[in-house]
Short mmCIF file of C-alpha atoms in Angstrom, two decimals:
data_model
loop_
_atom_site.label_atom_id
_atom_site.label_comp_id
_atom_site.label_asym_id
_atom_site.label_seq_id
_atom_site.Cartn_x
_atom_site.Cartn_y
_atom_site.Cartn_z
CA MET G 361 77.84 -6.72 239.54
CA GLU G 362 78.17 -10.39 240.55
CA PRO G 363 81.60 -10.86 238.88
CA LEU G 364 82.87 -7.78 240.75
CA ILE G 365 81.48 -9.06 244.06
CA GLN G 366 83.25 -12.39 243.54
CA ARG G 367 86.49 -10.57 242.79
CA LEU G 368 86.08 -8.57 246.02
CA ARG G 369 85.58 -11.83 247.93
CA ASP G 370 88.76 -13.17 246.40
CA ILE G 371 90.62 -10.07 247.61
CA VAL G 372 89.44 -9.83 251.24
CA GLY G 373 87.64 -13.11 251.96
CA ASP G 374 83.93 -13.91 252.12
CA GLU G 375 83.49 -12.67 255.70
CA TRP G 376 84.46 -9.10 254.77
CA VAL G 377 82.08 -8.64 251.84
CA PHE G 378 78.50 -7.66 252.71
CA THR G 379 75.63 -7.86 250.23
CA HIS G 380 72.55 -8.66 252.31
CA GLU G 381 70.20 -5.78 253.03
CA HIS G 382 70.31 -6.22 256.81
CA GLN G 383 74.12 -5.99 256.68
CA LEU G 384 74.12 -2.97 254.40
CA ARG G 385 71.66 -1.02 256.60
CA THR G 386 74.57 -0.41 258.98
CA TYR G 387 76.19 1.74 256.31
CA GLU G 388 73.20 3.53 254.72
CA SER G 389 74.03 6.88 256.37
CA ASP G 390 76.87 8.66 258.08
CA GLY G 391 76.26 10.93 261.09
CA LEU G 392 73.81 13.01 259.02
CA LEU G 393 70.81 10.69 259.16
CA GLN G 394 68.59 12.75 256.87
CA TYR G 395 70.25 11.16 253.82
CA HIS G 396 70.44 7.40 253.28
CA ALA G 397 71.16 4.94 250.50
CA LEU G 398 72.15 1.29 250.27
CA PRO G 399 75.28 0.36 248.31
CA ALA G 400 75.29 -2.70 246.12
CA VAL G 401 78.09 -4.10 248.26
CA ALA G 402 80.21 -3.08 251.27
CA VAL G 403 83.77 -4.38 251.50
CA LEU G 404 86.14 -4.14 254.48
CA PRO G 405 89.81 -4.36 253.43
CA GLY G 406 92.43 -5.32 255.99
CA ASP G 407 95.41 -3.38 254.64
CA GLY G 408 96.51 -0.88 252.02
CA GLU G 409 97.25 -3.52 249.40
CA GLN G 410 93.68 -4.80 249.63
CA VAL G 411 92.40 -1.23 249.25
CA ARG G 412 94.46 -0.91 246.07
CA ALA G 413 93.14 -4.20 244.70
CA ILE G 414 89.51 -3.21 245.47
CA VAL G 415 89.85 0.14 243.73
CA GLU G 416 91.49 -1.54 240.75
CA ALA G 417 88.60 -4.01 240.56
CA CYS G 418 86.09 -1.16 240.59
CA ARG G 419 88.04 0.54 237.81
CA ASP G 420 87.96 -2.58 235.67
CA ALA G 421 84.20 -2.94 236.21
CA ASN G 422 83.60 0.82 235.79
CA VAL G 423 81.72 0.86 239.11
CA PRO G 424 81.77 3.93 241.40
CA TRP G 425 82.96 3.63 244.98
CA VAL G 426 82.72 5.58 248.23
CA PRO G 427 85.29 5.46 251.06
CA ARG G 428 83.98 5.30 254.64
CA GLY G 429 85.79 5.60 257.95
CA ALA G 430 83.92 5.59 261.25
CA GLY G 431 80.78 7.04 259.66
CA SER G 432 80.67 9.95 262.13
CA GLY G 433 80.73 12.68 259.46
CA LEU G 434 77.96 15.28 259.44
CA SER G 435 77.62 16.27 255.78
CA GLY G 436 76.73 13.01 254.03
CA GLY G 437 80.27 12.70 252.69
CA ALA G 438 80.25 8.91 253.18
CA LEU G 439 76.75 8.41 251.77
CA PRO G 440 76.86 5.28 249.59
CA VAL G 441 76.12 5.21 245.86
CA ALA G 442 73.11 2.98 245.21
CA ASP G 443 74.78 0.98 242.43
CA GLY G 444 78.31 1.25 243.79
CA VAL G 445 80.83 -0.19 246.24
CA LEU G 446 81.31 1.11 249.77
CA ILE G 447 84.94 0.70 250.90
CA VAL G 448 84.89 0.61 254.71
CA LEU G 449 88.29 1.33 256.25
CA SER G 450 87.48 0.49 259.87
CA ARG G 451 89.88 -2.50 259.93
CA LEU G 452 92.93 -0.37 259.08
CA THR G 453 93.72 0.54 262.70
CA ARG G 454 97.48 0.11 263.07
CA VAL G 455 99.85 2.72 264.42
CA LEU G 456 102.73 2.01 262.04
CA GLU G 457 105.50 4.19 263.43
CA VAL G 458 106.11 6.57 266.34
CA ASP G 459 109.08 8.93 266.02
CA LEU G 460 108.93 11.32 268.97
CA GLU G 461 112.43 12.62 268.37
CA ASN G 462 111.15 14.19 265.15
CA GLY G 463 107.56 14.71 266.33
CA ARG G 464 106.03 12.27 263.83
CA VAL G 465 103.61 9.36 263.90
CA CYS G 466 102.43 7.25 260.96
CA VAL G 467 99.01 5.59 261.16
CA GLU G 468 96.47 3.78 259.03
CA PRO G 469 93.25 5.67 258.24
CA GLY G 470 91.04 3.67 260.61
CA VAL G 471 92.96 4.77 263.71
CA THR G 472 90.72 6.94 265.89
CA ASN G 473 91.64 10.56 266.54
CA VAL G 474 92.07 10.09 270.28
CA SER G 475 94.30 7.03 269.73
CA VAL G 476 96.97 9.21 268.12
CA SER G 477 97.44 11.26 271.28
CA ALA G 478 97.36 8.04 273.32
CA ALA G 479 100.16 6.60 271.16
CA VAL G 480 102.47 9.55 271.84
CA ALA G 481 101.49 10.28 275.47
CA PRO G 482 102.45 11.47 278.00
CA ASP G 483 104.89 13.99 276.54
CA PHE G 484 103.27 14.68 273.15
CA PHE G 485 99.76 15.08 271.78
CA TYR G 486 97.84 15.52 268.52
CA PRO G 487 96.01 18.89 268.66
CA PRO G 488 93.04 18.55 266.23
CA ASP G 489 90.25 17.28 268.49
CA PRO G 490 86.73 17.02 267.01
CA SER G 491 83.97 16.42 269.55
CA SER G 492 83.65 12.89 268.13
CA GLN G 493 87.36 12.19 268.65
CA ILE G 494 86.69 9.00 270.58
CA VAL G 495 85.15 7.39 267.50
CA CYS G 496 86.09 9.46 264.43
CA SER G 497 88.96 8.17 262.33
CA ILE G 498 92.07 9.91 261.04
CA GLY G 499 91.10 9.01 257.46
CA GLY G 500 87.81 10.84 257.90
CA ASN G 501 89.60 13.78 259.56
CA VAL G 502 91.88 14.01 256.52
CA ALA G 503 88.91 13.84 254.13
CA GLU G 504 87.05 16.68 255.86
CA ASN G 505 90.04 18.68 257.17
CA SER G 506 88.56 18.41 260.67
CA GLY G 507 89.28 20.96 263.38
CA GLY G 508 87.93 20.82 266.88
CA ALA G 509 87.93 22.86 270.04
CA HIS G 510 91.66 23.63 269.96
CA CYS G 511 91.83 24.68 266.29
CA PHE G 512 91.85 28.42 267.11
CA LYS G 513 95.39 28.23 268.49
CA TYR G 514 96.69 25.01 266.97
CA GLY G 515 95.07 24.82 263.54
CA PHE G 516 93.24 22.13 261.57
CA THR G 517 94.12 18.67 260.28
CA THR G 518 95.87 20.16 257.25
CA ASN G 519 98.41 21.78 259.58
CA TYR G 520 99.41 18.36 260.96
CA VAL G 521 99.39 16.04 257.93
CA THR G 522 102.91 15.90 256.50
CA GLY G 523 102.43 12.96 254.16
CA LEU G 524 99.96 10.47 252.69
CA GLU G 525 100.06 7.16 250.89
CA VAL G 526 97.16 7.40 248.45
CA VAL G 527 95.36 4.94 246.21
CA LEU G 528 94.13 6.84 243.16
CA ALA G 529 90.89 5.98 241.39
CA ASP G 530 92.72 3.83 238.81
CA GLY G 531 94.45 1.75 241.49
CA GLU G 532 97.82 3.49 241.27
CA VAL G 533 99.54 4.05 244.64
CA ILE G 534 101.38 7.33 245.16
CA GLU G 535 102.97 9.21 248.05
CA LEU G 536 102.22 12.87 248.69
CA GLY G 537 104.70 14.47 251.05
CA GLY G 538 106.17 12.25 253.74
CA PRO G 539 107.67 12.51 257.21
CA GLU G 540 109.40 15.78 256.32
CA LEU G 541 107.55 19.01 257.14
CA ASP G 542 107.23 20.59 253.69
CA ALA G 543 108.06 18.68 250.52
CA PRO G 544 109.09 20.71 247.45
CA GLY G 545 106.87 21.13 244.41
CA TYR G 546 103.15 21.68 244.01
CA ASP G 547 101.10 21.26 247.19
CA LEU G 548 99.17 18.17 246.12
CA LEU G 549 99.07 17.13 249.77
CA GLY G 550 97.14 20.30 250.57
CA ALA G 551 94.75 19.57 247.70
CA PHE G 552 94.02 16.08 249.02
CA VAL G 553 93.36 17.07 252.64
CA GLY G 554 89.76 18.26 252.72
CA ALA G 555 88.87 16.80 249.30
CA GLU G 556 86.22 14.58 250.94
CA GLY G 557 87.34 11.34 249.32
CA THR G 558 86.88 12.61 245.77
CA LEU G 559 90.57 12.35 244.80
CA GLY G 560 91.44 8.91 246.17
CA ILE G 561 91.83 6.95 249.42
CA ALA G 562 94.58 7.55 251.95
CA THR G 563 96.02 4.27 253.26
CA LYS G 564 98.85 5.74 255.37
CA VAL G 565 98.94 9.10 257.12
CA TRP G 566 102.06 10.80 258.49
CA LEU G 567 101.11 13.24 261.26
CA ARG G 568 102.96 15.91 263.17
CA VAL G 569 102.57 15.78 266.96
CA VAL G 570 103.64 18.47 269.43
CA PRO G 571 104.85 18.57 273.04
CA VAL G 572 102.25 18.74 275.81
CA PRO G 573 102.23 22.31 277.17
CA GLU G 574 103.81 22.95 280.54
CA SER G 575 100.65 24.42 282.06
CA THR G 576 96.91 24.50 281.36
CA ARG G 577 94.27 26.76 282.94
CA THR G 578 90.56 26.35 282.22
CA LEU G 579 87.50 28.42 283.15
CA VAL G 580 83.80 28.63 282.37
CA ALA G 581 82.09 32.03 282.48
CA PHE G 582 78.30 32.42 282.41
CA PHE G 583 76.50 35.36 280.82
CA ASP G 584 72.93 36.56 280.45
CA SER G 585 73.15 36.58 276.65
CA THR G 586 75.20 35.26 273.75
CA ARG G 587 75.81 38.88 272.74
CA GLN G 588 77.69 39.51 276.00
CA ALA G 589 79.69 36.30 275.58
CA GLY G 590 80.46 37.18 271.95
CA GLU G 591 81.76 40.59 273.01
CA ALA G 592 83.99 38.86 275.56
CA VAL G 593 85.44 36.64 272.82
CA SER G 594 86.32 39.67 270.69
CA GLU G 595 87.91 41.50 273.63
CA ILE G 596 89.99 38.47 274.62
CA VAL G 597 91.42 38.11 271.12
CA GLN G 598 91.91 41.85 270.65
CA ALA G 599 93.88 41.89 273.89
CA GLY G 600 96.45 39.64 272.22
CA VAL G 601 95.48 36.52 274.17
CA VAL G 602 95.43 33.34 272.07
CA PRO G 603 93.58 30.69 274.08
CA GLY G 604 94.18 27.03 273.42
CA ALA G 605 90.39 26.83 273.08
CA ILE G 606 87.45 29.21 273.38
CA GLU G 607 84.01 27.60 273.10
CA MET G 608 80.47 28.93 273.54
CA MET G 609 77.12 27.31 274.36
CA ASP G 610 73.74 29.07 274.44
CA ALA G 611 70.86 28.61 276.90
CA VAL G 612 69.30 25.67 275.05
CA THR G 613 72.63 23.82 274.92
CA ILE G 614 73.40 24.54 278.59
CA ALA G 615 70.08 22.99 279.61
CA ALA G 616 70.59 19.90 277.45
CA THR G 617 74.20 19.25 278.44
CA GLU G 618 73.60 19.84 282.14
CA ALA G 619 70.91 17.17 282.13
CA MET G 620 73.44 14.77 280.63
CA ALA G 621 76.75 15.72 282.30
CA ASN G 622 75.58 17.05 285.70
CA ALA G 623 78.34 19.63 285.86
CA GLY G 624 76.36 22.06 287.99
CA TYR G 625 75.87 24.59 285.20
CA PRO G 626 73.16 27.19 285.91
CA VAL G 627 70.22 26.28 283.66
CA GLY G 628 68.55 29.44 282.45
CA ARG G 629 71.68 31.50 281.83
CA GLY G 630 71.99 32.88 278.32
CA ALA G 631 75.48 31.64 277.46
CA ALA G 632 78.49 29.73 278.75
CA LEU G 633 82.00 30.56 277.56
CA LEU G 634 84.67 27.90 278.03
CA VAL G 635 88.19 29.31 277.81
CA GLU G 636 91.39 27.28 278.10
CA LEU G 637 94.87 28.77 278.18
CA ASP G 638 97.94 26.62 277.73
CA GLY G 639 101.65 27.21 277.38
CA SER G 640 104.38 28.07 279.84
CA GLU G 641 103.39 28.52 283.48
CA ARG G 642 104.42 32.17 283.38
CA GLU G 643 102.36 32.85 280.25
CA CYS G 644 99.23 31.18 281.63
CA VAL G 645 99.42 33.01 284.96
CA ALA G 646 99.94 36.37 283.25
CA GLN G 647 97.03 35.98 280.84
CA PHE G 648 94.54 34.14 282.99
CA ASP G 649 93.69 37.06 285.27
CA GLU G 650 93.23 39.23 282.17
CA VAL G 651 90.73 36.76 280.68
CA VAL G 652 88.76 36.63 283.94
CA ALA G 653 88.67 40.42 284.09
CA ILE G 654 87.42 40.67 280.49
CA CYS G 655 84.64 38.16 281.14
CA ARG G 656 83.48 40.10 284.17
CA ARG G 657 83.70 43.42 282.35
CA CYS G 658 81.50 42.02 279.57
CA GLY G 659 78.78 40.97 282.00
CA SER G 660 79.69 37.63 283.58
CA ASP G 661 78.94 37.44 287.29
CA ASP G 662 79.79 33.72 287.53
CA VAL G 663 83.32 32.68 286.51
CA ARG G 664 84.35 29.16 287.53
CA VAL G 665 87.98 28.10 287.40
CA SER G 666 88.82 24.39 287.28
CA ARG G 667 90.52 23.40 290.54
CA ASP G 668 92.05 20.17 289.27
CA GLU G 669 92.24 17.89 286.25
CA ALA G 670 88.99 16.14 287.20
CA GLU G 671 87.02 19.40 287.09
CA ARG G 672 88.71 20.42 283.84
CA ALA G 673 87.67 17.06 282.36
CA LEU G 674 84.10 17.71 283.54
CA PHE G 675 84.06 21.09 281.81
CA TRP G 676 85.14 19.43 278.57
CA LYS G 677 82.78 16.48 279.00
CA THR G 678 79.92 18.96 279.21
CA ARG G 679 81.02 20.81 276.08
CA LYS G 680 81.57 17.64 274.05
CA ALA G 681 78.22 16.25 275.15
CA ALA G 682 76.40 19.00 273.25
CA PHE G 683 75.51 17.02 270.12
CA PRO G 684 74.32 13.79 271.80
CA ALA G 685 72.52 15.81 274.49
CA MET G 686 70.26 17.34 271.84
CA GLY G 687 68.40 14.03 271.82
CA ARG G 688 66.86 15.24 275.08
CA MET G 689 65.48 18.31 273.34
CA ALA G 690 64.04 16.79 270.15
CA PRO G 691 63.88 13.46 268.32
CA ASN G 692 65.79 14.88 265.33
CA TYR G 693 68.08 17.74 264.44
CA PHE G 694 69.97 19.24 261.53
CA VAL G 695 73.47 20.41 262.39
CA GLN G 696 75.11 23.11 260.32
CA ASP G 697 78.70 24.24 260.13
CA GLY G 698 78.88 27.84 258.95
CA VAL G 699 81.78 30.16 259.63
CA ILE G 700 81.61 33.90 260.24
CA PRO G 701 84.09 36.65 261.12
CA ARG G 702 84.53 36.56 264.88
CA THR G 703 83.40 40.18 265.24
CA LYS G 704 80.04 39.31 263.65
CA LEU G 705 79.14 36.71 266.31
CA PRO G 706 76.59 38.85 268.22
CA ASP G 707 74.77 39.99 265.07
CA VAL G 708 74.61 36.54 263.44
CA LEU G 709 73.46 34.85 266.65
CA THR G 710 70.68 37.44 266.91
CA ARG G 711 69.73 36.70 263.28
CA ILE G 712 69.62 32.95 264.01
CA ASP G 713 67.25 33.59 266.92
CA GLU G 714 65.00 35.65 264.63
CA LEU G 715 64.96 32.93 261.98
CA ALA G 716 64.20 30.22 264.57
CA LYS G 717 61.21 32.18 265.87
CA GLY G 718 59.98 32.78 262.32
CA TYR G 719 60.04 29.05 261.58
CA GLY G 720 58.66 28.07 264.98
CA LEU G 721 61.61 25.76 265.67
CA THR G 722 64.26 25.56 268.39
CA VAL G 723 67.88 26.19 267.42
CA ALA G 724 70.65 25.34 269.85
CA ASN G 725 74.00 27.06 269.33
CA VAL G 726 77.34 25.52 270.28
CA PHE G 727 80.50 26.53 268.51
CA HIS G 728 84.20 27.28 268.32
CA ALA G 729 83.92 30.95 269.21
CA GLY G 730 87.57 31.83 268.65
CA ASP G 731 87.43 31.28 264.88
CA GLY G 732 83.70 31.89 264.40
CA ASN G 733 82.88 28.29 263.44
CA LEU G 734 79.17 27.93 264.29
CA HIS G 735 77.37 24.64 264.89
CA PRO G 736 73.67 25.56 265.05
CA LEU G 737 71.49 22.53 265.75
CA VAL G 738 68.00 22.90 264.28
CA CYS G 739 65.71 20.73 266.41
CA TYR G 740 62.58 19.15 264.94
CA ASP G 741 60.28 16.14 265.11
CA GLY G 742 60.47 14.05 261.96
CA ARG G 743 57.14 12.43 262.83
CA VAL G 744 55.34 15.75 262.27
CA GLU G 745 54.45 16.20 258.62
CA GLY G 746 56.45 18.96 256.96
CA GLU G 747 58.64 19.71 259.97
CA ALA G 748 61.77 18.05 258.54
CA GLU G 749 61.44 20.14 255.39
CA ARG G 750 61.03 23.32 257.45
CA ALA G 751 64.09 22.41 259.51
CA GLU G 752 66.18 21.85 256.38
CA GLU G 753 65.01 25.15 254.92
CA LEU G 754 65.87 26.93 258.18
CA SER G 755 69.34 25.40 258.24
CA GLY G 756 69.88 26.73 254.72
CA ARG G 757 68.74 30.20 255.78
CA ILE G 758 71.29 30.08 258.61
CA LEU G 759 74.05 29.38 256.08
CA ASP G 760 72.77 32.33 254.04
CA ALA G 761 73.15 34.51 257.13
CA CYS G 762 76.74 33.31 257.50
CA LEU G 763 77.52 34.18 253.88
CA GLU G 764 75.88 37.59 254.22
CA ALA G 765 78.19 38.27 257.16
CA GLY G 766 81.24 37.50 255.00
CA GLY G 767 81.62 33.88 256.10
CA SER G 768 81.60 30.36 254.65
CA ILE G 769 79.18 27.45 254.34
CA THR G 770 81.51 25.05 256.16
CA GLY G 771 84.41 25.12 258.57
CA GLU G 772 85.19 21.47 259.28
CA HIS G 773 82.21 19.20 258.51
CA GLY G 774 82.67 19.39 254.76
CA VAL G 775 80.25 19.91 251.88
CA GLY G 776 79.26 16.31 251.11
CA VAL G 777 75.72 16.02 249.79
CA ASP G 778 74.17 18.31 252.39
CA LYS G 779 75.76 21.61 251.38
CA LYS G 780 76.57 21.10 247.71
CA LYS G 781 73.40 22.97 246.72
CA HIS G 782 74.86 26.04 248.49
CA MET G 783 78.20 25.99 246.64
CA THR G 784 77.01 28.36 243.91
CA LYS G 785 76.21 30.97 246.58
CA MET G 786 79.87 31.05 247.57
CA PHE G 787 81.74 30.22 244.36
CA ALA G 788 81.51 31.53 240.81
CA GLU G 789 81.20 29.17 237.87
CA ALA G 790 84.89 29.68 237.06
CA ASP G 791 85.79 28.52 240.59
CA LEU G 792 83.65 25.40 240.28
CA ASP G 793 85.24 24.62 236.90
CA ALA G 794 88.68 24.89 238.53
CA PHE G 795 87.60 22.46 241.25
CA GLN G 796 86.33 20.04 238.63
CA ARG G 797 89.55 20.22 236.59
CA LEU G 798 91.53 19.31 239.70
CA ARG G 799 89.18 16.46 240.48
CA CYS G 800 89.44 15.11 236.94
CA ALA G 801 93.25 15.25 237.06
CA PHE G 802 93.10 12.73 239.92
CA ASP G 803 90.04 10.77 238.75
CA PRO G 804 89.25 11.11 235.02
CA ALA G 805 86.59 8.38 235.11
CA GLY G 806 84.65 10.04 237.95
CA LEU G 807 84.43 6.88 240.07
CA ALA G 808 85.72 8.27 243.39
CA ASN G 809 82.90 9.32 245.74
CA PRO G 810 80.63 10.72 243.01
CA GLY G 811 77.74 13.04 243.76
CA LYS G 812 79.56 14.91 246.51
CA VAL G 813 80.79 18.51 246.80
CA MET G 814 79.94 19.73 243.28
CA PRO G 815 76.48 21.34 243.07
CA THR G 816 75.53 19.92 239.66
CA PRO G 817 76.50 16.65 237.96
CA ARG G 818 79.66 17.13 235.90
CA LEU G 819 81.78 14.70 233.95
CA CYS G 820 85.44 15.05 233.08
CA GLY G 821 85.89 16.39 229.57
CA GLU G 822 82.93 18.76 229.68
CA VAL G 823 83.46 22.17 228.16
CA PRO G 824 83.95 24.67 231.02
CA GLY G 825 81.22 27.24 231.43
CA PRO G 826 77.59 27.41 232.54
CA TYR G 827 76.25 23.97 233.32
CA ARG G 828 74.39 22.17 230.53
CA GLN G 829 72.40 19.02 231.14
CA HIS G 830 74.50 15.95 230.44
CA PRO G 831 72.99 12.99 228.55
CA LEU G 832 73.46 10.80 231.64
CA GLU G 833 71.36 13.23 233.63
CA LYS G 834 68.60 13.06 231.04
CA ALA G 835 68.73 9.28 231.29
CA GLY G 836 68.29 9.40 235.07
CA LEU G 837 71.81 8.18 235.83
CA ALA G 838 73.28 11.46 237.04
CA GLU G 839 73.35 10.43 240.70
CA ARG G 840 76.32 8.23 239.87
CA PHE G 841 78.23 11.34 239.01
#
């Protein structure tokens, strides 16, 4: 490893290569703290050419590597490999080009999500808006195909990435797509977005930005139960209304966020539904009264309409405070990311409550209600023996409930290490073999972010079919792969 470390120092300089344990502790986990590992070395390149040289050095040394952005991911996707290199992209923060005439911006992967909208303001914005948008990076958003509160109307990251400059696992640099909207040929761009860093590293990202809507109207409606709020969501969508965002919080989340944001929310109510309409002034006015009427018909006796931009910002501050506010409820929590058909919201939320009571744990629910993307937070105290294991088991049972309802194990957080054990519940062996063939086409040596996504260790060149233990697994080296 020492010759590789010296080569990395030659590429980026001594100050950007970390090998001491106290330095590496910074990078032992991403936002999912239940998993942690120390890399052999962390290296912070300053530009795309240095990324290419680092990857090439890893190839020559046959050492696995993991790309890391801001480290805000929630599936363990940036978890280091114990004997590998962690490539930290936080220095690649340049906005390279802004072309508002064509609705395009080109950025490096370390640029934060919120900085893209800032770069094209005040007339344009970048719609995907994860709750961590102040800190999460565009490179990480590309890796996980992140969504956010406005994904119901506007779509996910994949709908806004038009091109990528990518460093493949052998050090080759390629371009997928570009500034144009839809390049001809196979959709390799679509394969890369959401691949969780297993196909290469993006060093430039071309994004589509859109005009700021003429008008925005925002309300919060309070209900006695999540079932009532879920029925309101279904009625709103069935009425042909497509909100810019439609978010729900349950009683536990309301209590936690109110203590943090002081928005005046009524603690004790069963659910809060945040609905935002945007578009032309005429469209917003016509649909807003209909949304208010639906909320009241479904049981809300407290509908609050934002009076100005400051109150609208307070509504959103409260919603986006949900994850950090859980620290007031418990020392630790597991967050899951299942997706269900929108019409199944009431039934699945009831099932989650039943499971929580059975395990004797608190589960807070906050989610993108419009597209059924749940974010149940399983609260626990890691200091109590066995409670972390019970919380992890409960989070898995919640994903099972999502699958039983016809849903998915993830909507935007990715599979990473956390959900890979659930992949066989959703995909047949033939599907997993197809995934592996694609992965091997990009990375035959298996050096790019190994140990993620796939439920069992696989190497390129294996005979497709039911998994058979590989010699490396028998030798105890399977975690590399």
